mmCIF file of C-alpha atoms in Angstrom:
data_model
loop_
_atom_site.group_PDB
_atom_site.id
_atom_site.type_symbol
_atom_site.label_atom_id
_atom_site.label_comp_id
_atom_site.label_asym_id
_atom_site.label_seq_id
_atom_site.Cartn_x
_atom_site.Cartn_y
_atom_site.Cartn_z
ATOM 1 C CA UNK T 449 2.430 -1.366 -1.991
ATOM 2 C CA UNK T 450 6.052 -1.696 -2.953
ATOM 3 C CA UNK T 451 8.642 -3.264 -0.680
ATOM 4 C CA UNK T 452 11.624 -2.133 -2.733
ATOM 5 C CA UNK T 453 13.480 0.829 -1.203
ATOM 6 C CA UNK T 454 13.576 3.936 -3.370
ATOM 7 C CA UNK T 455 17.082 4.641 -4.631
ATOM 8 C CA UNK T 456 18.201 8.084 -3.482
ATOM 9 C CA UNK T 457 20.039 8.519 -6.795
ATOM 10 C CA UNK T 458 16.713 8.362 -8.629
ATOM 11 C CA UNK T 459 15.408 11.216 -6.497
ATOM 12 C CA UNK T 460 18.637 13.152 -7.002
ATOM 13 C CA UNK T 461 18.324 12.843 -10.778
ATOM 14 C CA UNK T 462 14.655 13.821 -10.692
ATOM 15 C CA UNK T 463 15.341 17.009 -8.714
ATOM 16 C CA UNK T 464 18.315 17.864 -10.926
ATOM 17 C CA UNK T 465 16.181 17.524 -14.048
ATOM 18 C CA UNK T 466 13.586 19.937 -12.669
ATOM 19 C CA UNK T 467 16.286 22.441 -11.700
ATOM 20 C CA UNK T 468 18.221 21.839 -14.932
ATOM 21 C CA UNK T 469 21.479 21.255 -13.067
ATOM 22 C CA UNK T 470 23.878 18.340 -12.713
ATOM 23 C CA UNK T 471 22.846 15.597 -10.227
ATOM 24 C CA UNK T 472 26.058 15.983 -8.215
ATOM 25 C CA UNK T 473 24.972 19.531 -7.361
ATOM 26 C CA UNK T 474 22.032 18.088 -5.430
ATOM 27 C CA UNK T 475 23.906 16.854 -2.373
ATOM 28 C CA UNK T 476 22.142 14.843 0.315
ATOM 29 C CA UNK T 477 22.061 17.727 2.803
ATOM 30 C CA UNK T 478 21.729 20.733 0.457
ATOM 31 C CA UNK T 479 18.849 22.869 1.731
ATOM 32 C CA UNK T 480 16.133 23.095 -0.905
ATOM 33 C CA UNK T 481 15.398 26.794 -0.364
ATOM 34 C CA UNK T 482 18.646 28.267 0.938
ATOM 35 C CA UNK T 483 21.138 26.386 -1.235
ATOM 36 C CA UNK T 484 19.230 25.048 -4.238
ATOM 37 C CA UNK T 485 16.895 28.066 -4.484
ATOM 38 C CA UNK T 486 13.787 25.936 -4.894
ATOM 39 C CA UNK T 487 10.725 28.196 -4.674
ATOM 40 C CA UNK T 488 7.136 27.110 -4.055
ATOM 41 C CA UNK T 489 6.380 26.515 -7.746
ATOM 42 C CA UNK T 490 9.487 24.396 -8.290
ATOM 43 C CA UNK T 491 8.723 22.449 -5.113
ATOM 44 C CA UNK T 492 5.216 21.778 -6.362
ATOM 45 C CA UNK T 493 6.614 20.447 -9.654
ATOM 46 C CA UNK T 494 9.135 18.249 -7.825
ATOM 47 C CA UNK T 495 6.388 16.961 -5.541
ATOM 48 C CA UNK T 496 4.100 16.090 -8.435
ATOM 49 C CA UNK T 497 6.893 14.250 -10.266
ATOM 50 C CA UNK T 498 7.894 12.311 -7.143
ATOM 51 C CA UNK T 499 4.300 11.281 -6.471
ATOM 52 C CA UNK T 500 3.848 10.164 -10.087
ATOM 53 C CA UNK T 501 7.180 8.359 -10.360
ATOM 54 C CA UNK T 502 7.033 6.470 -7.066
ATOM 55 C CA UNK T 503 3.328 6.115 -6.360
ATOM 56 C CA UNK T 504 3.373 8.326 -3.288
ATOM 57 C CA UNK T 505 -0.136 9.488 -2.236
ATOM 58 C CA UNK T 506 -1.193 12.687 -4.000
ATOM 59 C CA UNK T 507 -0.374 16.028 -2.336
ATOM 60 C CA UNK T 508 1.625 14.453 0.499
ATOM 61 C CA UNK T 509 5.143 15.354 -0.633
ATOM 62 C CA UNK T 510 4.398 19.063 -0.952
ATOM 63 C CA UNK T 511 3.419 19.335 2.732
ATOM 64 C CA UNK T 512 5.922 16.801 4.074
ATOM 65 C CA UNK T 513 8.260 19.518 5.300
ATOM 66 C CA UNK T 514 11.270 17.819 3.693
ATOM 67 C CA UNK T 515 14.023 20.414 3.307
ATOM 68 C CA UNK T 516 16.841 18.259 1.894
ATOM 69 C CA UNK T 517 17.249 15.310 -0.441
ATOM 70 C CA UNK T 518 17.995 13.062 2.538
ATOM 71 C CA UNK T 519 14.775 14.123 4.263
ATOM 72 C CA UNK T 520 12.758 13.687 1.069
ATOM 73 C CA UNK T 521 14.223 10.222 0.554
ATOM 74 C CA UNK T 522 13.311 9.211 4.117
ATOM 75 C CA UNK T 523 9.792 10.553 3.651
ATOM 76 C CA UNK T 524 9.189 8.681 0.393
ATOM 77 C CA UNK T 525 10.449 5.457 1.962
ATOM 78 C CA UNK T 526 8.140 5.942 4.945
ATOM 79 C CA UNK T 527 5.131 6.442 2.683
ATOM 80 C CA UNK T 528 5.869 3.392 0.552
ATOM 81 C CA UNK T 529 7.109 0.791 3.027
ATOM 82 C CA UNK T 530 6.467 2.197 6.478
ATOM 83 C CA UNK T 531 2.694 2.417 6.471
ATOM 84 C CA UNK T 532 1.696 -1.206 6.740
ATOM 85 C CA UNK T 533 -1.288 -0.789 9.087
ATOM 86 C CA UNK T 534 -3.708 1.853 10.277
ATOM 87 C CA UNK T 535 -2.045 2.321 13.638
ATOM 88 C CA UNK T 536 -2.070 5.727 15.362
ATOM 89 C CA UNK T 537 1.276 5.059 17.076
ATOM 90 C CA UNK T 538 4.304 5.493 14.799
ATOM 91 C CA UNK T 539 7.618 4.320 16.260
ATOM 92 C CA UNK T 540 10.489 5.532 14.048
ATOM 93 C CA UNK T 541 13.042 3.609 16.119
ATOM 94 C CA UNK T 542 11.304 0.552 17.606
ATOM 95 C CA UNK T 543 13.036 -1.076 20.584
ATOM 96 C CA UNK T 544 12.257 -4.455 22.109
ATOM 97 C CA UNK T 545 12.907 -3.283 25.662
ATOM 98 C CA UNK T 546 13.209 0.511 25.864
ATOM 99 C CA UNK T 547 14.239 2.203 29.092
ATOM 100 C CA UNK T 548 11.472 4.759 28.583
ATOM 101 C CA UNK T 549 8.892 5.893 26.054
ATOM 102 C CA UNK T 550 8.085 9.434 24.998
ATOM 103 C CA UNK T 551 4.696 10.007 23.358
ATOM 104 C CA UNK T 552 4.495 13.041 21.046
ATOM 105 C CA UNK T 553 1.168 14.679 20.123
ATOM 106 C CA UNK T 554 0.885 16.901 17.029
ATOM 107 C CA UNK T 555 -0.795 20.252 16.407
ATOM 108 C CA UNK T 556 -4.119 21.137 14.779
ATOM 109 C CA UNK T 557 -4.099 20.458 11.051
ATOM 110 C CA UNK T 558 -0.888 18.490 11.443
ATOM 111 C CA UNK T 559 0.268 14.916 11.683
ATOM 112 C CA UNK T 560 3.060 12.832 13.185
ATOM 113 C CA UNK T 561 5.369 14.386 10.571
ATOM 114 C CA UNK T 562 5.833 17.361 12.913
ATOM 115 C CA UNK T 563 8.189 15.090 14.853
ATOM 116 C CA UNK T 564 9.878 13.364 11.926
ATOM 117 C CA UNK T 565 13.611 13.258 12.572
ATOM 118 C CA UNK T 566 13.332 13.830 16.320
ATOM 119 C CA UNK T 567 14.341 10.319 17.389
ATOM 120 C CA UNK T 568 18.032 10.868 16.627
ATOM 121 C CA UNK T 569 18.189 13.660 19.218
ATOM 122 C CA UNK T 570 17.003 11.530 22.139
ATOM 123 C CA UNK T 571 18.747 8.808 24.190
ATOM 124 C CA UNK T 572 19.295 5.652 22.172
ATOM 125 C CA UNK T 573 17.342 3.519 24.636
ATOM 126 C CA UNK T 574 14.270 5.741 24.613
ATOM 127 C CA UNK T 575 11.480 4.806 22.229
ATOM 128 C CA UNK T 576 9.659 7.722 20.627
ATOM 129 C CA UNK T 577 5.984 7.143 19.874
ATOM 130 C CA UNK T 578 4.472 9.646 17.440
ATOM 131 C CA UNK T 579 0.692 9.850 17.757
ATOM 132 C CA UNK T 580 -1.417 10.345 14.621
ATOM 133 C CA UNK T 581 -5.021 11.536 14.799
ATOM 134 C CA UNK T 582 -7.439 9.878 12.332
ATOM 135 C CA UNK T 583 -8.141 11.432 8.950
ATOM 136 C CA UNK T 584 -4.575 12.390 7.995
ATOM 137 C CA UNK T 585 -1.192 10.886 7.171
ATOM 138 C CA UNK T 586 -1.272 7.126 7.282
ATOM 139 C CA UNK T 587 -4.765 7.252 8.809
ATOM 140 C CA UNK T 588 -6.258 9.407 6.064
ATOM 141 C CA UNK T 589 -8.836 6.737 5.189
ATOM 142 C CA UNK T 590 -10.323 6.947 8.705
ATOM 143 C CA UNK T 591 -12.958 9.461 9.744
ATOM 144 C CA UNK T 592 -11.823 12.657 11.423
ATOM 145 C CA UNK T 593 -12.612 13.123 15.118
ATOM 146 C CA UNK T 594 -13.770 16.622 16.075
ATOM 147 C CA UNK T 595 -14.418 16.006 19.775
ATOM 148 C CA UNK T 596 -11.645 16.168 22.384
ATOM 149 C CA UNK T 597 -13.009 13.416 24.634
ATOM 150 C CA UNK T 598 -13.440 11.012 21.728
ATOM 151 C CA UNK T 599 -9.909 11.655 20.471
ATOM 152 C CA UNK T 600 -8.587 11.054 23.992
ATOM 153 C CA UNK T 601 -10.550 7.776 24.046
ATOM 154 C CA UNK T 602 -8.975 6.809 20.730
ATOM 155 C CA UNK T 603 -5.414 7.483 21.876
ATOM 156 C CA UNK T 604 -6.012 5.932 25.307
ATOM 157 C CA UNK T 605 -6.941 2.630 23.688
ATOM 158 C CA UNK T 606 -3.971 2.808 21.319
ATOM 159 C CA UNK T 607 -1.261 3.451 23.913
ATOM 160 C CA UNK T 608 -2.591 1.357 26.812
ATOM 161 C CA UNK T 609 -0.338 -1.661 26.001
ATOM 162 C CA UNK T 610 2.719 0.636 25.915
ATOM 163 C CA UNK T 611 2.447 2.050 29.438
ATOM 164 C CA UNK T 612 4.437 -0.790 31.016
ATOM 165 C CA UNK T 613 7.559 1.270 31.723
ATOM 166 C CA UNK T 614 8.541 4.898 32.424
ATOM 167 C CA UNK T 615 6.925 7.241 29.920
ATOM 168 C CA UNK T 616 6.331 10.887 29.234
ATOM 169 C CA UNK T 617 3.942 12.994 27.162
ATOM 170 C CA UNK T 618 4.838 16.026 25.041
ATOM 171 C CA UNK T 619 2.296 17.944 22.996
ATOM 172 C CA UNK T 620 2.534 20.980 20.750
ATOM 173 C CA UNK T 621 -0.436 23.358 20.475
ATOM 174 C CA UNK T 622 -3.544 21.138 20.149
ATOM 175 C CA UNK T 623 -1.293 18.243 21.107
ATOM 176 C CA UNK T 624 -0.796 19.890 24.509
ATOM 177 C CA UNK T 625 -4.522 19.776 25.180
ATOM 178 C CA UNK T 626 -4.722 16.131 24.145
ATOM 179 C CA UNK T 627 -1.695 15.201 26.274
ATOM 180 C CA UNK T 628 -3.163 17.029 29.288
ATOM 181 C CA UNK T 629 -6.617 15.508 28.914
ATOM 182 C CA UNK T 630 -5.156 12.047 28.388
ATOM 183 C CA UNK T 631 -3.144 12.449 31.590
ATOM 184 C CA UNK T 632 -6.345 13.429 33.423
ATOM 185 C CA UNK T 633 -8.072 10.366 31.975
ATOM 186 C CA UNK T 634 -5.282 8.056 33.156
ATOM 187 C CA UNK T 635 -5.409 9.652 36.614
ATOM 188 C CA UNK T 636 -9.195 9.322 36.840
ATOM 189 C CA UNK T 637 -9.134 5.653 35.858
ATOM 190 C CA UNK T 638 -6.192 4.704 38.061
ATOM 191 C CA UNK T 639 -3.940 3.824 35.135
ATOM 192 C CA UNK T 640 -0.164 4.455 35.122
ATOM 193 C CA UNK T 641 0.572 8.172 34.901
ATOM 194 C CA UNK T 642 3.259 9.773 32.763
ATOM 195 C CA UNK T 643 6.421 10.446 34.731
ATOM 196 C CA UNK T 644 6.594 13.831 33.003
ATOM 197 C CA UNK T 645 4.266 16.031 30.962
ATOM 198 C CA UNK T 646 5.432 18.716 28.541
ATOM 199 C CA UNK T 647 3.089 21.271 26.967
ATOM 200 C CA UNK T 648 4.096 23.626 24.171
ATOM 201 C CA UNK T 649 2.469 26.715 22.624
ATOM 202 C CA UNK T 650 -0.854 26.150 24.376
ATOM 203 C CA UNK T 651 -2.298 28.189 27.219
ATOM 204 C CA UNK T 652 -3.559 26.629 30.419
ATOM 205 C CA UNK T 653 -7.294 25.838 30.318
ATOM 206 C CA UNK T 654 -9.654 28.540 31.535
ATOM 207 C CA UNK T 655 -13.397 28.393 31.965
ATOM 208 C CA UNK T 656 -14.212 31.884 30.721
ATOM 209 C CA UNK T 657 -14.852 32.074 27.003
ATOM 210 C CA UNK T 658 -12.069 33.474 24.850
ATOM 211 C CA UNK T 659 -12.774 36.510 22.723
ATOM 212 C CA UNK T 660 -10.396 35.104 20.129
ATOM 213 C CA UNK T 661 -11.461 34.122 16.629
ATOM 214 C CA UNK T 662 -13.012 30.712 16.112
ATOM 215 C CA UNK T 663 -11.040 29.450 13.097
ATOM 216 C CA UNK T 664 -13.339 26.547 12.247
ATOM 217 C CA UNK T 665 -16.131 29.029 11.419
ATOM 218 C CA UNK T 666 -14.004 31.234 9.139
ATOM 219 C CA UNK T 667 -14.365 31.405 5.374
ATOM 220 C CA UNK T 668 -11.602 29.820 3.307
ATOM 221 C CA UNK T 669 -9.942 33.176 2.631
ATOM 222 C CA UNK T 670 -10.144 34.170 6.300
ATOM 223 C CA UNK T 671 -8.762 30.840 7.450
ATOM 224 C CA UNK T 672 -5.886 30.964 4.975
ATOM 225 C CA UNK T 673 -5.019 34.474 6.130
ATOM 226 C CA UNK T 674 -5.238 33.432 9.769
ATOM 227 C CA UNK T 675 -2.895 30.502 9.183
ATOM 228 C CA UNK T 676 -0.395 32.732 7.362
ATOM 229 C CA UNK T 677 -0.412 35.082 10.339
ATOM 230 C CA UNK T 678 0.153 32.258 12.819
ATOM 231 C CA UNK T 679 2.959 30.680 10.772
ATOM 232 C CA UNK T 680 3.925 27.054 10.345
ATOM 233 C CA UNK T 681 1.946 26.312 7.158
ATOM 234 C CA UNK T 682 3.884 26.124 3.909
ATOM 235 C CA UNK T 683 3.065 28.386 0.935
ATOM 236 C CA UNK T 684 2.584 25.209 -1.108
ATOM 237 C CA UNK T 685 -0.390 24.349 1.107
ATOM 238 C CA UNK T 686 -1.954 27.792 1.417
ATOM 239 C CA UNK T 687 -1.363 29.082 -2.122
ATOM 240 C CA UNK T 688 -2.347 26.021 -4.146
ATOM 241 C CA UNK T 689 -6.112 25.535 -4.370
ATOM 242 C CA UNK T 690 -5.927 21.799 -5.065
ATOM 243 C CA UNK T 691 -3.718 21.155 -2.056
ATOM 244 C CA UNK T 692 -5.682 23.520 0.180
ATOM 245 C CA UNK T 693 -9.056 21.923 -0.570
ATOM 246 C CA UNK T 694 -7.630 18.529 0.316
ATOM 247 C CA UNK T 695 -6.380 19.625 3.730
ATOM 248 C CA UNK T 696 -8.830 22.381 4.719
ATOM 249 C CA UNK T 697 -11.265 19.834 6.235
ATOM 250 C CA UNK T 698 -8.507 18.623 8.568
ATOM 251 C CA UNK T 699 -7.822 22.162 9.790
ATOM 252 C CA UNK T 700 -11.512 22.870 10.307
ATOM 253 C CA UNK T 701 -12.025 19.587 12.127
ATOM 254 C CA UNK T 702 -9.171 20.185 14.547
ATOM 255 C CA UNK T 703 -10.086 23.810 15.178
ATOM 256 C CA UNK T 704 -13.642 22.705 15.923
ATOM 257 C CA UNK T 705 -12.226 20.282 18.490
ATOM 258 C CA UNK T 706 -10.356 23.161 20.137
ATOM 259 C CA UNK T 707 -13.149 25.727 19.846
ATOM 260 C CA UNK T 708 -15.853 23.466 21.298
ATOM 261 C CA UNK T 709 -13.892 21.852 24.140
ATOM 262 C CA UNK T 710 -15.306 22.801 27.544
ATOM 263 C CA UNK T 711 -12.534 23.192 30.156
ATOM 264 C CA UNK T 712 -13.215 21.577 33.543
ATOM 265 C CA UNK T 713 -14.100 23.839 36.473
ATOM 266 C CA UNK T 714 -11.502 23.813 39.251
ATOM 267 C CA UNK T 715 -9.670 20.663 38.096
ATOM 268 C CA UNK T 716 -7.518 18.883 40.646
ATOM 269 C CA UNK T 717 -3.809 19.614 40.063
ATOM 270 C CA UNK T 718 -2.133 16.627 38.455
ATOM 271 C CA UNK T 719 0.496 14.786 40.540
ATOM 272 C CA UNK T 720 2.796 14.831 37.511
ATOM 273 C CA UNK T 721 5.886 17.003 36.858
ATOM 274 C CA UNK T 722 4.899 19.515 34.181
ATOM 275 C CA UNK T 723 7.170 21.655 31.978
ATOM 276 C CA UNK T 724 6.029 24.404 29.622
ATOM 277 C CA UNK T 725 7.606 25.605 26.362
ATOM 278 C CA UNK T 726 6.806 28.488 24.037
ATOM 279 C CA UNK T 727 7.931 30.869 21.301
ATOM 280 C CA UNK T 728 8.789 34.459 22.184
ATOM 281 C CA UNK T 729 6.965 35.821 19.115
ATOM 282 C CA UNK T 730 3.892 33.597 19.349
ATOM 283 C CA UNK T 731 0.893 35.732 18.372
ATOM 284 C CA UNK T 732 -1.606 33.234 19.758
ATOM 285 C CA UNK T 733 -0.289 32.414 23.229
ATOM 286 C CA UNK T 734 1.390 34.907 25.531
ATOM 287 C CA UNK T 735 3.790 34.126 28.348
ATOM 288 C CA UNK T 736 1.111 34.772 30.984
ATOM 289 C CA UNK T 737 -1.096 32.019 29.567
ATOM 290 C CA UNK T 738 1.842 29.632 29.519
ATOM 291 C CA UNK T 739 2.734 30.399 33.133
ATOM 292 C CA UNK T 740 -0.876 29.716 34.138
ATOM 293 C CA UNK T 741 -0.080 26.006 33.877
ATOM 294 C CA UNK T 742 1.447 26.288 37.368
ATOM 295 C CA UNK T 743 -2.021 25.865 38.868
ATOM 296 C CA UNK T 744 -2.605 22.561 37.063
ATOM 297 C CA UNK T 745 0.200 20.501 38.581
ATOM 298 C CA UNK T 746 1.709 19.788 41.977
ATOM 299 C CA UNK T 747 5.188 19.734 40.391
ATOM 300 C CA UNK T 748 5.681 22.736 38.098
ATOM 301 C CA UNK T 749 9.070 22.507 36.360
ATOM 302 C CA UNK T 750 9.134 25.946 34.799
ATOM 303 C CA UNK T 751 8.739 27.684 31.444
ATOM 304 C CA UNK T 752 11.335 27.690 28.663
ATOM 305 C CA UNK T 753 10.997 30.241 25.866
ATOM 306 C CA UNK T 754 12.614 29.956 22.426
ATOM 307 C CA UNK T 755 13.076 32.461 19.635
ATOM 308 C CA UNK T 756 10.285 32.064 17.115
ATOM 309 C CA UNK T 757 6.529 32.125 16.598
ATOM 310 C CA UNK T 758 3.813 29.567 17.317
ATOM 311 C CA UNK T 759 5.813 26.960 15.409
ATOM 312 C CA UNK T 760 9.190 27.662 17.000
ATOM 313 C CA UNK T 761 9.598 23.883 17.384
ATOM 314 C CA UNK T 762 10.464 23.576 13.699
ATOM 315 C CA UNK T 763 13.662 25.583 14.133
ATOM 316 C CA UNK T 764 14.775 24.374 17.566
ATOM 317 C CA UNK T 765 14.597 20.611 17.271
ATOM 318 C CA UNK T 766 17.958 19.826 18.877
ATOM 319 C CA UNK T 767 17.835 22.219 21.891
ATOM 320 C CA UNK T 768 14.187 21.389 22.519
ATOM 321 C CA UNK T 769 14.933 17.662 22.493
ATOM 322 C CA UNK T 770 17.776 18.293 24.946
ATOM 323 C CA UNK T 771 15.452 20.255 27.230
ATOM 324 C CA UNK T 772 12.785 17.552 27.097
ATOM 325 C CA UNK T 773 15.377 14.872 27.822
ATOM 326 C CA UNK T 774 16.755 16.799 30.801
ATOM 327 C CA UNK T 775 13.302 17.488 32.240
ATOM 328 C CA UNK T 776 12.136 13.896 31.922
ATOM 329 C CA UNK T 777 15.406 12.510 33.276
ATOM 330 C CA UNK T 778 15.133 14.840 36.265
ATOM 331 C CA UNK T 779 11.588 13.663 36.943
ATOM 332 C CA UNK T 780 12.618 10.015 36.672
ATOM 333 C CA UNK T 781 15.613 10.461 38.954
ATOM 334 C CA UNK T 782 13.421 12.193 41.514
ATOM 335 C CA UNK T 783 11.014 9.275 41.361
ATOM 336 C CA UNK T 784 13.879 6.790 41.599
ATOM 337 C CA UNK T 785 15.283 8.522 44.687
ATOM 338 C CA UNK T 786 12.001 7.974 46.513
ATOM 339 C CA UNK T 787 11.481 4.360 45.433
ATOM 340 C CA UNK T 788 14.955 2.875 44.921
ATOM 341 C CA UNK T 789 17.710 2.391 47.544
ATOM 342 C CA UNK T 790 20.900 4.414 46.860
ATOM 343 C CA UNK T 791 23.510 2.652 44.736
ATOM 344 C CA UNK T 792 27.198 2.337 45.525
ATOM 345 C CA UNK T 793 27.914 5.031 42.937
ATOM 346 C CA UNK T 794 25.535 7.407 44.666
ATOM 347 C CA UNK T 795 27.227 6.761 48.023
ATOM 348 C CA UNK T 796 30.562 7.575 46.370
ATOM 349 C CA UNK T 797 29.271 10.877 45.028
ATOM 350 C CA UNK T 798 29.177 9.789 41.393
ATOM 351 C CA UNK T 799 26.311 11.046 39.267
ATOM 352 C CA UNK T 800 23.462 8.563 39.203
ATOM 353 C CA UNK T 801 22.365 7.241 35.861
ATOM 354 C CA UNK T 802 18.767 7.960 35.004
ATOM 355 C CA UNK T 803 16.884 6.752 32.012
ATOM 356 C CA UNK T 804 19.295 5.697 29.365
ATOM 357 C CA UNK T 805 20.217 2.711 31.546
ATOM 358 C CA UNK T 806 17.864 0.078 30.171
ATOM 359 C CA UNK T 807 18.901 -2.427 27.493
ATOM 360 C CA UNK T 808 18.420 -1.571 23.840
ATOM 361 C CA UNK T 809 16.708 -3.793 21.331
ATOM 362 C CA UNK T 810 19.985 -5.273 20.162
ATOM 363 C CA UNK T 811 21.692 -5.253 23.557
ATOM 364 C CA UNK T 812 21.571 -7.238 26.747
ATOM 365 C CA UNK T 813 18.241 -8.234 28.264
ATOM 366 C CA UNK T 814 19.712 -9.428 31.545
ATOM 367 C CA UNK T 815 17.816 -6.818 33.561
ATOM 368 C CA UNK T 816 14.166 -5.869 33.379
ATOM 369 C CA UNK T 817 13.199 -2.217 33.556
ATOM 370 C CA UNK T 818 10.867 -1.100 36.311
ATOM 371 C CA UNK T 819 8.763 2.053 36.620
ATOM 372 C CA UNK T 820 11.759 4.088 37.786
ATOM 373 C CA UNK T 821 13.731 3.469 34.598
ATOM 374 C CA UNK T 822 16.523 1.820 36.612
ATOM 375 C CA UNK T 823 17.577 -1.854 36.400
ATOM 376 C CA UNK T 824 15.393 -4.233 38.386
ATOM 377 C CA UNK T 825 16.551 -7.187 40.442
ATOM 378 C CA UNK T 826 14.177 -9.466 38.570
ATOM 379 C CA UNK T 827 15.558 -11.752 35.891
#
């Protein structure tokens, strides 16, 4: 594994040669499709050349989701120098003493790359932790897990050492189920609970069997068509047989996890603030199913809908990050108001600082951070 950073100019020249244009026309932020007019076939050629030239794992570039040269450069670097161990927790911006942690759980058939680039939209003293299920991404050498309880066990073990300060969970689609079940596990075992839980594009659990299709039992053609209808999967993945056959087992595994999970009967509402998010044109999950989450928490924080389909998150990164930040800050401030004496600023009517107070990795460490996210009196 190389430890030498990939020069972005090498990538620029490679893309320019495929497009038969001058390198300076491939600017760092030029959108591959909208500005450079790179179609699926050209993207496949670029991906193959990048993988060959830099030793990136086969078929990973084409599904990376990189839309600009800058994003592609960051992805190649992450594949070559960022994957040093088989750890399911990826921290794109590690901090020595974060004020809070936000754990992000990906969708079925996906990986931590769903959340690549999110860290820059959150408070600088929050540490984002991107969870990766086995059998994909940097854990592709590990066996897939097709059982919800076993995957929850796996993540529980991985994140246990990181629950020493305020934290929240956010999951998209299958990730919502995992985040919810992991919260139930923590509650059952008396472990620290998330200060906030966010679920996205996933309906509240219900005991009665769905009449919906069971994707893991579909033929390849049926499953490809189903994924096209849902959205979120690139043409490079669905239209290229070599790429599809590499990733189809991951889709089938994750859909089996979803299709075979048995929801609990009359579960106790979680004592955790819960917010729900969804896409207005989602063909899988309607607004009524999203609102049903109210019965699963003692602190329902509402539903926010965004323009888009099941994968609306891909086009609303910034506003969604702002909404998550606001919801988690609100939950932390509410907790702080019940456990921490008012400060002088609060007496004077000034807005209280929530998370975003704790020291950063390179900053002062004069104050510890307690479970409220506010400075502690301890040295």
